[in-house]
Coordinates of C-alpha atoms (C1' of nucleotides) and ligand atoms in Angstrom, one line a residue:
Chain A
M1 CA 86.2 87.0 64.9
P2 CA 83.0 86.5 67.3
S3 CA 80.9 90.0 67.0
A4 CA 79.8 92.2 69.2
T5 CA 76.1 90.9 68.8
V6 CA 78.2 87.4 70.2
E7 CA 79.8 88.5 72.4
N8 CA 77.3 90.1 74.3
Y9 CA 75.2 86.8 74.2
I10 CA 78.2 85.3 75.8
K11 CA 78.8 88.4 78.4
K12 CA 75.7 88.4 80.3
I13 CA 75.5 84.3 79.6
L14 CA 79.1 83.7 82.1
V15 CA 78.1 86.2 84.7
L16 CA 74.2 84.9 85.1
S17 CA 76.4 81.7 85.0
L18 CA 78.0 82.9 87.8
D19 CA 75.3 84.0 90.3
T20 CA 73.3 80.0 89.8
R21 CA 74.8 76.8 91.5
E22 CA 75.4 74.9 88.1
G23 CA 76.6 77.5 85.8
Q24 CA 72.9 77.2 83.8
V25 CA 71.1 80.3 82.5
G26 CA 68.0 80.0 81.1
M27 CA 66.7 82.0 78.1
G28 CA 64.4 83.8 79.7
E29 CA 67.0 85.1 81.8
I30 CA 69.2 85.5 79.0
A31 CA 66.4 87.4 76.7
K32 CA 65.4 89.9 79.2
G33 CA 68.6 90.4 80.1
L34 CA 69.7 91.2 76.2
E35 CA 66.3 92.9 76.4
V36 CA 65.2 90.5 73.0
A37 CA 61.8 89.0 71.8
A38 CA 62.2 85.6 73.2
G39 CA 62.9 83.2 70.3
T40 CA 65.4 85.9 69.5
A41 CA 67.7 84.0 72.4
T42 CA 66.4 80.7 71.0
S43 CA 68.0 80.6 68.0
M44 CA 70.5 83.1 69.2
I45 CA 71.6 80.6 71.2
K46 CA 71.5 77.6 68.7
N47 CA 74.0 80.0 67.0
L48 CA 76.3 80.1 70.0
E49 CA 76.0 75.8 69.4
R50 CA 77.1 75.7 66.3
S51 CA 79.9 77.9 67.4
K52 CA 80.8 75.3 70.5
L53 CA 79.8 78.9 73.0
V54 CA 77.4 77.2 74.3
R55 CA 75.9 73.5 75.3
Y56 CA 72.3 73.6 74.9
K57 CA 69.5 71.9 76.1
S58 CA 66.3 72.6 74.5
R59 CA 64.0 73.9 78.1
Q60 CA 66.3 73.2 80.3
G61 CA 69.2 76.1 79.8
V62 CA 72.2 76.6 78.6
T63 CA 76.1 76.6 80.2
L64 CA 79.5 77.8 78.9
T65 CA 82.2 75.5 76.8
A66 CA 85.2 76.4 77.6
K67 CA 86.0 77.6 74.7
G68 CA 82.6 80.3 75.2
R69 CA 83.7 80.8 79.1
K70 CA 87.1 82.4 78.0
L71 CA 85.4 84.8 75.6
G72 CA 82.8 85.7 78.2
M73 CA 85.7 86.5 80.5
D74 CA 87.7 88.2 78.3
M75 CA 85.0 90.7 77.8
L76 CA 83.9 91.6 81.3
R77 CA 88.3 91.8 81.3
R78 CA 87.5 94.4 78.1
H79 CA 84.4 95.3 79.9
R80 CA 86.1 96.9 83.1
L81 CA 89.4 97.5 82.3
V82 CA 87.3 100.5 80.0
E83 CA 84.9 101.4 82.5
T84 CA 88.2 101.9 85.5
F85 CA 90.0 103.9 82.0
L86 CA 86.5 105.9 81.6
V87 CA 87.2 107.1 85.5
E88 CA 90.3 107.1 86.2
T89 CA 92.2 108.8 83.7
L90 CA 88.9 110.7 81.3
G91 CA 87.6 112.0 84.9
L92 CA 83.7 110.5 84.2
D93 CA 81.6 110.0 86.6
W94 CA 81.0 105.9 88.1
T95 CA 77.2 106.3 87.8
E96 CA 77.1 107.2 83.8
I97 CA 80.6 104.6 82.0
H98 CA 78.7 101.0 81.5
Q99 CA 76.8 102.1 78.5
E100 CA 80.4 103.6 76.9
A101 CA 81.8 100.8 77.8
E102 CA 78.8 98.9 76.9
E103 CA 80.4 100.0 73.8
L104 CA 83.8 100.2 73.2
E105 CA 84.5 96.5 74.8
H106 CA 83.3 95.5 71.6
A107 CA 86.1 98.1 69.3
I108 CA 89.6 97.5 71.3
S109 CA 92.0 94.4 70.1
E110 CA 93.7 92.4 72.0
K111 CA 97.1 94.5 72.2
V112 CA 95.5 98.3 73.3
L113 CA 93.5 96.2 75.8
D114 CA 97.0 95.5 77.2
R115 CA 98.5 98.9 77.0
L116 CA 95.4 99.9 78.6
D117 CA 96.1 97.9 81.7
K118 CA 99.3 98.4 81.9
F119 CA 98.4 102.0 81.6
L120 CA 96.2 102.3 84.7
G121 CA 98.4 100.0 86.5
R122 CA 97.3 96.3 86.3
P123 CA 93.6 97.7 88.7
E124 CA 92.1 94.8 90.2
Y125 CA 88.6 96.3 90.7
D126 CA 86.9 98.3 87.9
P127 CA 84.7 101.4 89.1
H128 CA 81.7 99.7 90.7
G129 CA 84.3 97.5 92.8
D130 CA 83.9 93.7 90.5
P131 CA 87.1 92.3 90.5
I132 CA 88.4 91.9 87.1
P133 CA 89.6 89.6 84.8
T134 CA 93.7 88.5 84.8
K135 CA 94.8 88.0 80.6
D136 CA 94.4 84.7 81.6
G137 CA 91.1 84.7 82.8
K138 CA 91.2 84.0 86.1
F139 CA 88.8 86.1 88.5
A140 CA 90.3 88.1 91.5
E141 CA 89.0 86.2 95.1
R142 CA 86.4 88.5 95.9
R143 CA 85.1 87.6 99.8
I144 CA 82.5 90.0 99.8
R145 CA 79.3 90.2 101.2
N146 CA 76.3 91.8 100.2
L147 CA 74.2 94.4 103.6
L148 CA 71.6 91.7 104.6
E149 CA 73.9 88.6 105.8
C150 CA 75.8 91.1 107.6
Q151 CA 76.1 91.2 111.9
S152 CA 75.7 94.4 113.0
K153 CA 78.4 96.4 115.0
Q154 CA 81.2 95.7 113.0
P155 CA 82.8 98.0 110.5
R156 CA 82.8 97.4 106.8
T157 CA 84.1 99.1 103.2
I158 CA 81.6 98.9 100.8
K159 CA 83.5 96.7 97.8
L160 CA 79.7 96.6 94.3
L161 CA 77.0 97.8 93.9
T162 CA 74.7 94.8 92.5
D163 CA 72.4 97.0 91.0
Q164 CA 73.9 99.5 88.1
S165 CA 71.6 101.4 86.8
T166 CA 71.7 105.1 87.1
D167 CA 68.7 106.0 89.6
F168 CA 70.1 103.3 92.1
L169 CA 73.0 104.5 91.3
N170 CA 72.3 107.7 92.1
F171 CA 70.8 106.5 95.9
A172 CA 73.5 105.0 96.3
R173 CA 76.1 108.3 95.7
R174 CA 72.7 110.6 97.9
K175 CA 73.7 108.0 100.3
G176 CA 77.7 107.7 100.2
L177 CA 76.8 103.9 99.9
V178 CA 80.2 104.0 97.4
P179 CA 82.6 101.9 96.4
G180 CA 85.6 102.1 99.3
T181 CA 83.5 103.5 101.1
S182 CA 83.2 102.8 105.3
V183 CA 80.1 101.6 106.8
E184 CA 78.3 99.8 110.4
V185 CA 75.6 97.8 110.6
T186 CA 73.4 99.8 113.6
N187 CA 70.7 97.6 113.6
R188 CA 69.0 94.4 111.4
D189 CA 65.6 93.9 112.1
L190 CA 65.1 90.6 109.8
I191 CA 60.6 90.9 110.8
S192 CA 60.7 94.6 109.1
D193 CA 62.5 94.0 106.8
A194 CA 65.6 97.0 107.2
V195 CA 68.3 97.2 107.9
E196 CA 70.3 100.9 109.9
L197 CA 73.3 101.6 109.2
R198 CA 75.6 104.4 109.6
V199 CA 78.3 106.2 106.7
G200 CA 81.5 107.7 108.5
N201 CA 79.7 110.0 111.0
K202 CA 76.6 110.3 109.4
K203 CA 73.1 109.5 111.3
P204 CA 72.3 106.8 110.7
F205 CA 69.6 104.9 108.1
T206 CA 67.2 102.6 106.9
L207 CA 66.8 100.6 103.4
G208 CA 64.5 98.1 102.5
S209 CA 65.7 94.4 102.8
K210 CA 65.2 94.7 98.4
A211 CA 68.4 97.5 98.6
A212 CA 70.6 96.5 101.9
K213 CA 71.0 92.9 99.0
K214 CA 72.0 95.1 96.9
I215 CA 75.1 96.4 98.3
L216 CA 78.0 94.4 99.0
V217 CA 80.7 95.4 101.7
S218 CA 84.0 93.2 102.0
S219 CA 85.4 93.0 107.2
Chain B
M1 CA 72.1 107.7 64.6
P2 CA 74.1 106.7 62.2
S3 CA 75.4 103.3 61.7
A4 CA 78.9 101.9 61.5
T5 CA 79.1 101.1 57.9
V6 CA 77.2 105.1 56.7
E7 CA 79.8 106.5 59.1
N8 CA 82.3 105.1 57.1
Y9 CA 81.2 105.2 54.2
I10 CA 80.8 109.2 55.0
K11 CA 84.3 109.7 56.1
K12 CA 85.5 108.5 53.4
I13 CA 83.6 110.3 50.9
L14 CA 84.5 113.6 52.2
V15 CA 88.5 112.2 52.5
L16 CA 87.7 111.9 48.7
S17 CA 86.5 114.9 47.8
L18 CA 88.8 117.0 49.7
D19 CA 91.4 116.8 47.5
T20 CA 88.5 117.3 44.1
R21 CA 87.8 121.0 43.0
E22 CA 84.2 120.2 42.8
G23 CA 83.9 118.4 46.1
Q24 CA 82.8 115.4 43.1
V25 CA 83.1 112.0 43.8
G26 CA 83.1 109.0 41.9
M27 CA 81.7 106.1 42.7
G28 CA 84.3 104.3 41.5
E29 CA 86.6 106.4 44.6
I30 CA 84.3 104.7 47.1
A31 CA 83.6 101.1 46.7
K32 CA 87.6 100.9 45.6
G33 CA 88.1 103.2 49.0
L34 CA 85.4 101.4 51.2
E35 CA 86.6 98.3 49.4
V36 CA 83.0 96.3 48.2
A37 CA 81.7 95.8 45.2
A38 CA 81.0 99.1 43.0
G39 CA 76.6 98.2 43.4
T40 CA 77.1 98.1 46.8
A41 CA 78.5 101.5 47.0
T42 CA 75.9 102.6 44.5
S43 CA 73.1 100.8 46.1
M44 CA 74.5 102.6 49.8
I45 CA 75.1 105.5 47.7
K46 CA 71.4 105.9 47.1
N47 CA 70.5 104.9 51.3
L48 CA 73.0 107.8 52.2
E49 CA 70.7 110.7 49.8
R50 CA 67.7 109.0 51.4
S51 CA 68.4 110.2 54.8
K52 CA 69.9 113.5 53.4
L53 CA 73.8 113.0 53.6
V54 CA 74.9 113.4 50.0
R55 CA 73.6 114.9 46.8
Y56 CA 74.0 111.8 43.6
K57 CA 73.2 111.7 40.7
S58 CA 73.5 108.5 38.7
R59 CA 76.3 107.9 36.6
Q60 CA 78.0 112.0 37.7
G61 CA 79.3 111.5 41.9
V62 CA 78.6 112.2 45.3
T63 CA 78.2 114.7 47.1
L64 CA 78.0 115.7 50.5
T65 CA 75.2 117.4 51.9
A66 CA 75.6 120.0 54.5
K67 CA 74.5 117.5 57.8
G68 CA 76.9 115.0 55.8
R69 CA 79.6 117.4 55.7
K70 CA 78.9 118.1 59.7
L71 CA 78.8 114.1 60.0
G72 CA 82.9 113.5 58.2
M73 CA 84.2 116.1 59.6
D74 CA 82.9 114.8 63.1
M75 CA 84.0 111.3 62.0
L76 CA 87.3 112.8 60.6
R77 CA 88.0 113.8 64.7
R78 CA 86.9 111.1 66.3
H79 CA 89.4 109.2 64.3
R80 CA 91.9 112.0 64.7
L81 CA 92.2 111.7 67.4
V82 CA 91.9 108.4 68.9
E83 CA 95.2 107.8 67.0
T84 CA 96.5 111.1 69.3
F85 CA 95.2 109.0 72.6
L86 CA 97.0 105.6 71.0
V87 CA 99.7 106.7 70.1
E88 CA 100.8 109.2 73.1
T89 CA 98.7 107.7 75.7
L90 CA 98.8 104.0 74.9
G91 CA 102.9 104.2 73.8
L92 CA 101.1 102.5 70.6
D93 CA 103.4 103.0 67.3
W94 CA 102.6 105.0 63.9
T95 CA 102.5 102.7 62.1
E96 CA 99.6 100.5 63.1
I97 CA 96.8 102.9 65.0
H98 CA 95.1 103.7 61.7
Q99 CA 92.8 100.2 61.4
E100 CA 92.6 100.1 66.2
A101 CA 91.2 104.4 65.2
E102 CA 89.2 102.6 62.1
E103 CA 86.9 100.4 64.6
L104 CA 86.8 102.7 67.6
E105 CA 86.5 105.6 66.4
H106 CA 82.4 104.2 65.5
A107 CA 82.3 103.3 69.5
I108 CA 83.2 106.5 71.2
S109 CA 80.4 108.7 72.6
E110 CA 80.5 112.9 72.2
K111 CA 80.9 113.0 75.6
V112 CA 84.5 110.5 75.6
L113 CA 85.5 112.4 72.8
D114 CA 85.9 115.9 75.0
R115 CA 87.5 113.9 77.8
L116 CA 89.9 112.8 75.8
D117 CA 90.4 115.9 73.9
K118 CA 90.8 117.5 77.0
F119 CA 93.0 115.3 78.1
L120 CA 95.1 115.7 75.4
G121 CA 95.4 118.7 75.2
R122 CA 93.6 119.7 72.6
P123 CA 96.0 118.7 70.0
E124 CA 95.9 120.1 65.7
Y125 CA 97.5 117.3 64.3
D126 CA 97.5 113.2 64.8
P127 CA 100.4 111.3 64.6
H128 CA 100.3 111.1 61.0
G129 CA 100.3 115.1 60.9
D130 CA 96.5 115.2 59.3
P131 CA 95.1 118.1 61.9
I132 CA 91.8 117.1 63.8
P133 CA 89.3 119.3 62.8
T134 CA 88.0 121.1 66.1
K135 CA 84.2 119.8 67.6
D136 CA 82.1 122.7 65.6
G137 CA 84.3 120.9 61.5
K138 CA 87.2 123.4 61.3
F139 CA 90.2 122.3 60.1
A140 CA 93.3 124.0 61.3
E141 CA 95.1 125.4 58.2
R142 CA 97.9 123.5 56.3
R143 CA 100.2 125.3 54.5
I144 CA 102.6 122.6 53.3
R145 CA 103.3 121.0 50.0
N146 CA 104.4 117.7 48.3
L147 CA 107.6 117.1 47.9
L148 CA 107.8 117.1 44.3
E149 CA 106.6 120.8 44.4
C150 CA 109.4 122.0 46.5
Q151 CA 112.2 123.8 46.0
S152 CA 115.4 122.9 46.4
K153 CA 117.9 124.6 49.4
Q154 CA 116.1 125.4 52.0
P155 CA 115.1 123.4 54.9
R156 CA 112.1 122.2 55.3
T157 CA 109.5 120.5 58.1
I158 CA 108.3 116.7 57.5
K159 CA 104.6 117.3 58.6
L160 CA 102.3 114.0 57.1
L161 CA 102.5 111.5 54.4
T162 CA 99.2 111.2 52.5
D163 CA 100.0 106.9 52.0
Q164 CA 99.3 105.6 55.3
S165 CA 99.4 101.9 54.2
T166 CA 102.0 100.1 56.7
D167 CA 104.2 99.6 54.1
F168 CA 105.2 102.7 53.3
L169 CA 104.8 104.3 56.7
N170 CA 107.8 101.5 57.7
F171 CA 109.6 102.2 54.9
A172 CA 109.2 106.9 55.5
R173 CA 110.7 105.1 59.0
R174 CA 113.5 103.5 58.2
K175 CA 114.4 106.3 56.1
G176 CA 114.1 109.0 58.6
L177 CA 111.2 111.2 57.2
V178 CA 109.4 110.8 59.5
P179 CA 107.2 113.3 61.0
G180 CA 108.3 116.8 62.7
T181 CA 111.4 115.5 60.5
S182 CA 114.2 118.8 58.7
V183 CA 114.8 117.4 55.1
E184 CA 116.2 119.7 52.5
V185 CA 115.8 119.0 48.5
T186 CA 118.9 119.3 47.3
N187 CA 118.8 118.0 43.9
R188 CA 114.8 117.9 41.1
D189 CA 115.5 116.2 37.8
L190 CA 111.7 116.7 36.8
I191 CA 113.0 114.3 34.3
S192 CA 113.7 111.9 35.6
D193 CA 111.2 111.5 37.7
A194 CA 113.6 111.9 41.1
V195 CA 113.5 114.0 43.8
E196 CA 117.0 114.2 45.9
L197 CA 116.8 114.4 49.3
R198 CA 118.6 115.1 52.7
V199 CA 117.6 113.6 56.1
G200 CA 119.5 116.0 59.2
N201 CA 123.0 115.6 57.8
K202 CA 123.2 112.1 57.0
K203 CA 124.1 111.4 53.0
P204 CA 121.0 112.6 51.1
F205 CA 119.6 109.7 49.1
T206 CA 116.8 110.0 45.7
L207 CA 113.5 109.2 45.6
G208 CA 111.1 108.7 42.8
S209 CA 108.1 110.8 42.0
K210 CA 104.9 109.1 43.2
A211 CA 106.5 108.5 47.0
A212 CA 108.3 112.2 47.0
K213 CA 104.6 113.4 45.6
K214 CA 103.3 111.7 49.0
I215 CA 105.2 113.6 51.9
L216 CA 104.1 117.2 52.9
V217 CA 106.1 119.7 54.1
S218 CA 106.3 123.3 55.8
S219 CA 108.3 125.3 54.8
Chain C
dG1 C1' 77.3 107.2 12.8
dA2 C1' 78.8 102.2 14.8
dT3 C1' 80.9 99.4 17.5
dT4 C1' 83.9 99.4 21.8
dT5 C1' 85.3 99.6 25.9
dC6 C1' 84.7 100.2 30.6
dA7 C1' 82.5 102.9 34.4
dT8 C1' 78.1 102.5 36.7
dT9 C1' 73.7 100.3 37.8
dT10 C1' 70.5 96.9 39.2
dT11 C1' 68.4 91.8 39.4
dG12 C1' 68.4 88.4 42.6
dA13 C1' 70.2 85.6 46.1
dT14 C1' 72.8 85.5 50.9
dT15 C1' 73.6 85.9 55.8
dA16 C1' 72.9 88.1 60.3
dG17 C1' 70.1 90.2 64.0
dT18 C1' 65.4 90.7 65.5
dC19 C1' 60.4 91.0 66.2
dA20 C1' 55.3 88.9 66.7
dA21 C1' 52.2 85.8 67.2
dA22 C1' 51.7 81.1 66.5
dG23 C1' 53.1 76.3 67.9
dT24 C1' 54.2 73.1 71.8
dC25 C1' 56.2 71.3 76.5
dT26 C1' 57.0 71.1 80.9
dC27 C1' 55.5 71.9 86.2
dT28 C1' 50.9 73.2 88.6
dT29 C1' 47.2 72.7 90.8
dC30 C1' 42.4 70.9 91.6
Chain D
dG1 C1' 45.1 62.3 85.6
dA2 C1' 42.8 66.8 83.3
dA3 C1' 43.5 71.4 82.7
dG4 C1' 45.3 76.2 82.5
dA5 C1' 49.5 79.3 82.7
dG6 C1' 53.5 80.0 81.8
dA7 C1' 58.0 79.5 78.9
dC8 C1' 59.8 78.0 76.3
dT9 C1' 60.1 77.8 70.2
dT10 C1' 59.2 77.8 66.0
dT11 C1' 57.2 80.3 61.8
dG12 C1' 57.4 83.7 58.7
dA13 C1' 58.3 88.0 58.4
dC14 C1' 61.4 92.6 57.7
dT15 C1' 66.3 95.1 57.4
dA16 C1' 70.7 96.2 56.4
dA17 C1' 75.2 95.6 54.8
dT18 C1' 76.5 92.4 51.0
dC19 C1' 78.0 89.9 46.3
dA20 C1' 78.1 87.5 41.3
dA21 C1' 76.7 88.6 37.2
dA22 C1' 73.8 90.6 33.3
dA23 C1' 71.9 94.6 31.2
dT24 C1' 72.9 99.6 31.1
dG25 C1' 75.0 103.7 29.4
dA26 C1' 78.2 107.4 27.5
dA27 C1' 82.4 108.4 25.8
dA28 C1' 86.6 107.2 23.3
dT29 C1' 88.1 104.7 19.1
dC30 C1' 86.6 103.7 14.4
Ligands
LIG1 MN1 78.2 95.6 74.2
LIG2 MN1 81.6 97.5 86.0
LIG3 MN1 85.7 102.8 60.2
LIG4 MN1 96.0 109.3 60.8

DNA sequence: GATTTCATTTTGATTAGTCAAAGTCTCTTC
DNA sequence: GAAGAGACTTTGACTAATCAAAATGAAATC
């Protein structure tokens, strides 16, 4: 059985690789993402290679093997189902569940996970709007883009916030920017680096491009 | 924060000490109970002493400090609430939940535990009939005895099976000896070392003293 | 009282995961 | 193409948890 540490590395590599054309992830991203020293990551990656979970080219990067991708998807499934449970069933707040799930994901057996999945009604998205992989490691489609890429004057539904720090999530909630809410881009000005948007019937307000990029919506 | 290992040691010491007049637990019991080598237990106990969780007299035994007892009770609470959740909410079988809870108990935060407790309706007993400590570490009263100590001809209710191995639990279930069921001791013969009992309206059968001792009932 | 036995403790080693700091590459920049 | 900057790797050291096997102590037996 992989240790919790191994599971965390593989999950991180998977998530990072999803944003990358060729699925190759740099050592620095991994170290930073897991808040460990660079050398720690290098030595851990060599372990993972010995376990055939990743392929590793020195000074180039890391890619998951099929085995690694399977484990990573499984971890994502665990993490997101647990998050869904914490919000849906226990009524916790979606801004504070990430850390909880970070621990629970390693402690939950396959059997318990299946029961949980059933109990929750086989949800497709977690409380942050992230898709929950199915048991055989398939992702539900996403079909969403960030607010910076949206043309104006069309209602959109918020699906996902990519920055899940408590600070950002709190800001988002204050503005009503929670998954499921309907928003409309009322104006875009790429020169001044800003997007104006309206949430429901409230007064429109302006968002910088950095923040706008973190908010994913479906048309 | 105590590691999962520390939590396991303290929980084991607490449970062992509950069966002992003076609350003192021998090194051998601890090592055996946790399935580690004797020397491993000795060295771990010294750690626990440094952390002020136990008092330790070389070659005599170990007792919990107030701090240790508090942690132990907390672990028992976690363990038993998780077990209750697994059976009540997810519908798992009470013969197979112990190991699951053994992992989950370390991964669950105070906040999640409280929500779970509330969600479950603040249960007082776990699926094995063990009392669940309250948040401030108080045990519900037990008022139950084992079947070997019972006088005949009086209906009793099964409260707890002290041997929680899968084998014993399966045997017990086959015989209908599950918590909540009503039984009656129809005959006791201490010389032949046996207890005869009837479950509901079924035909009475005989139990050896070892097994009888493992079944706790309330009058 | 000497001896044996058995539980316990000590010793020496191992493994996973980690860090700081020193060393090495590789890609820009001039 | 030499130099420098930054990313990456290596090295040496540390901690928690563990085991096997040797040493020790205390109680029971002779
Ligand atoms: Mn994790
Ligand atoms: Mn999530
Ligand atoms: Mn445990
Ligand atoms: Mn139990």
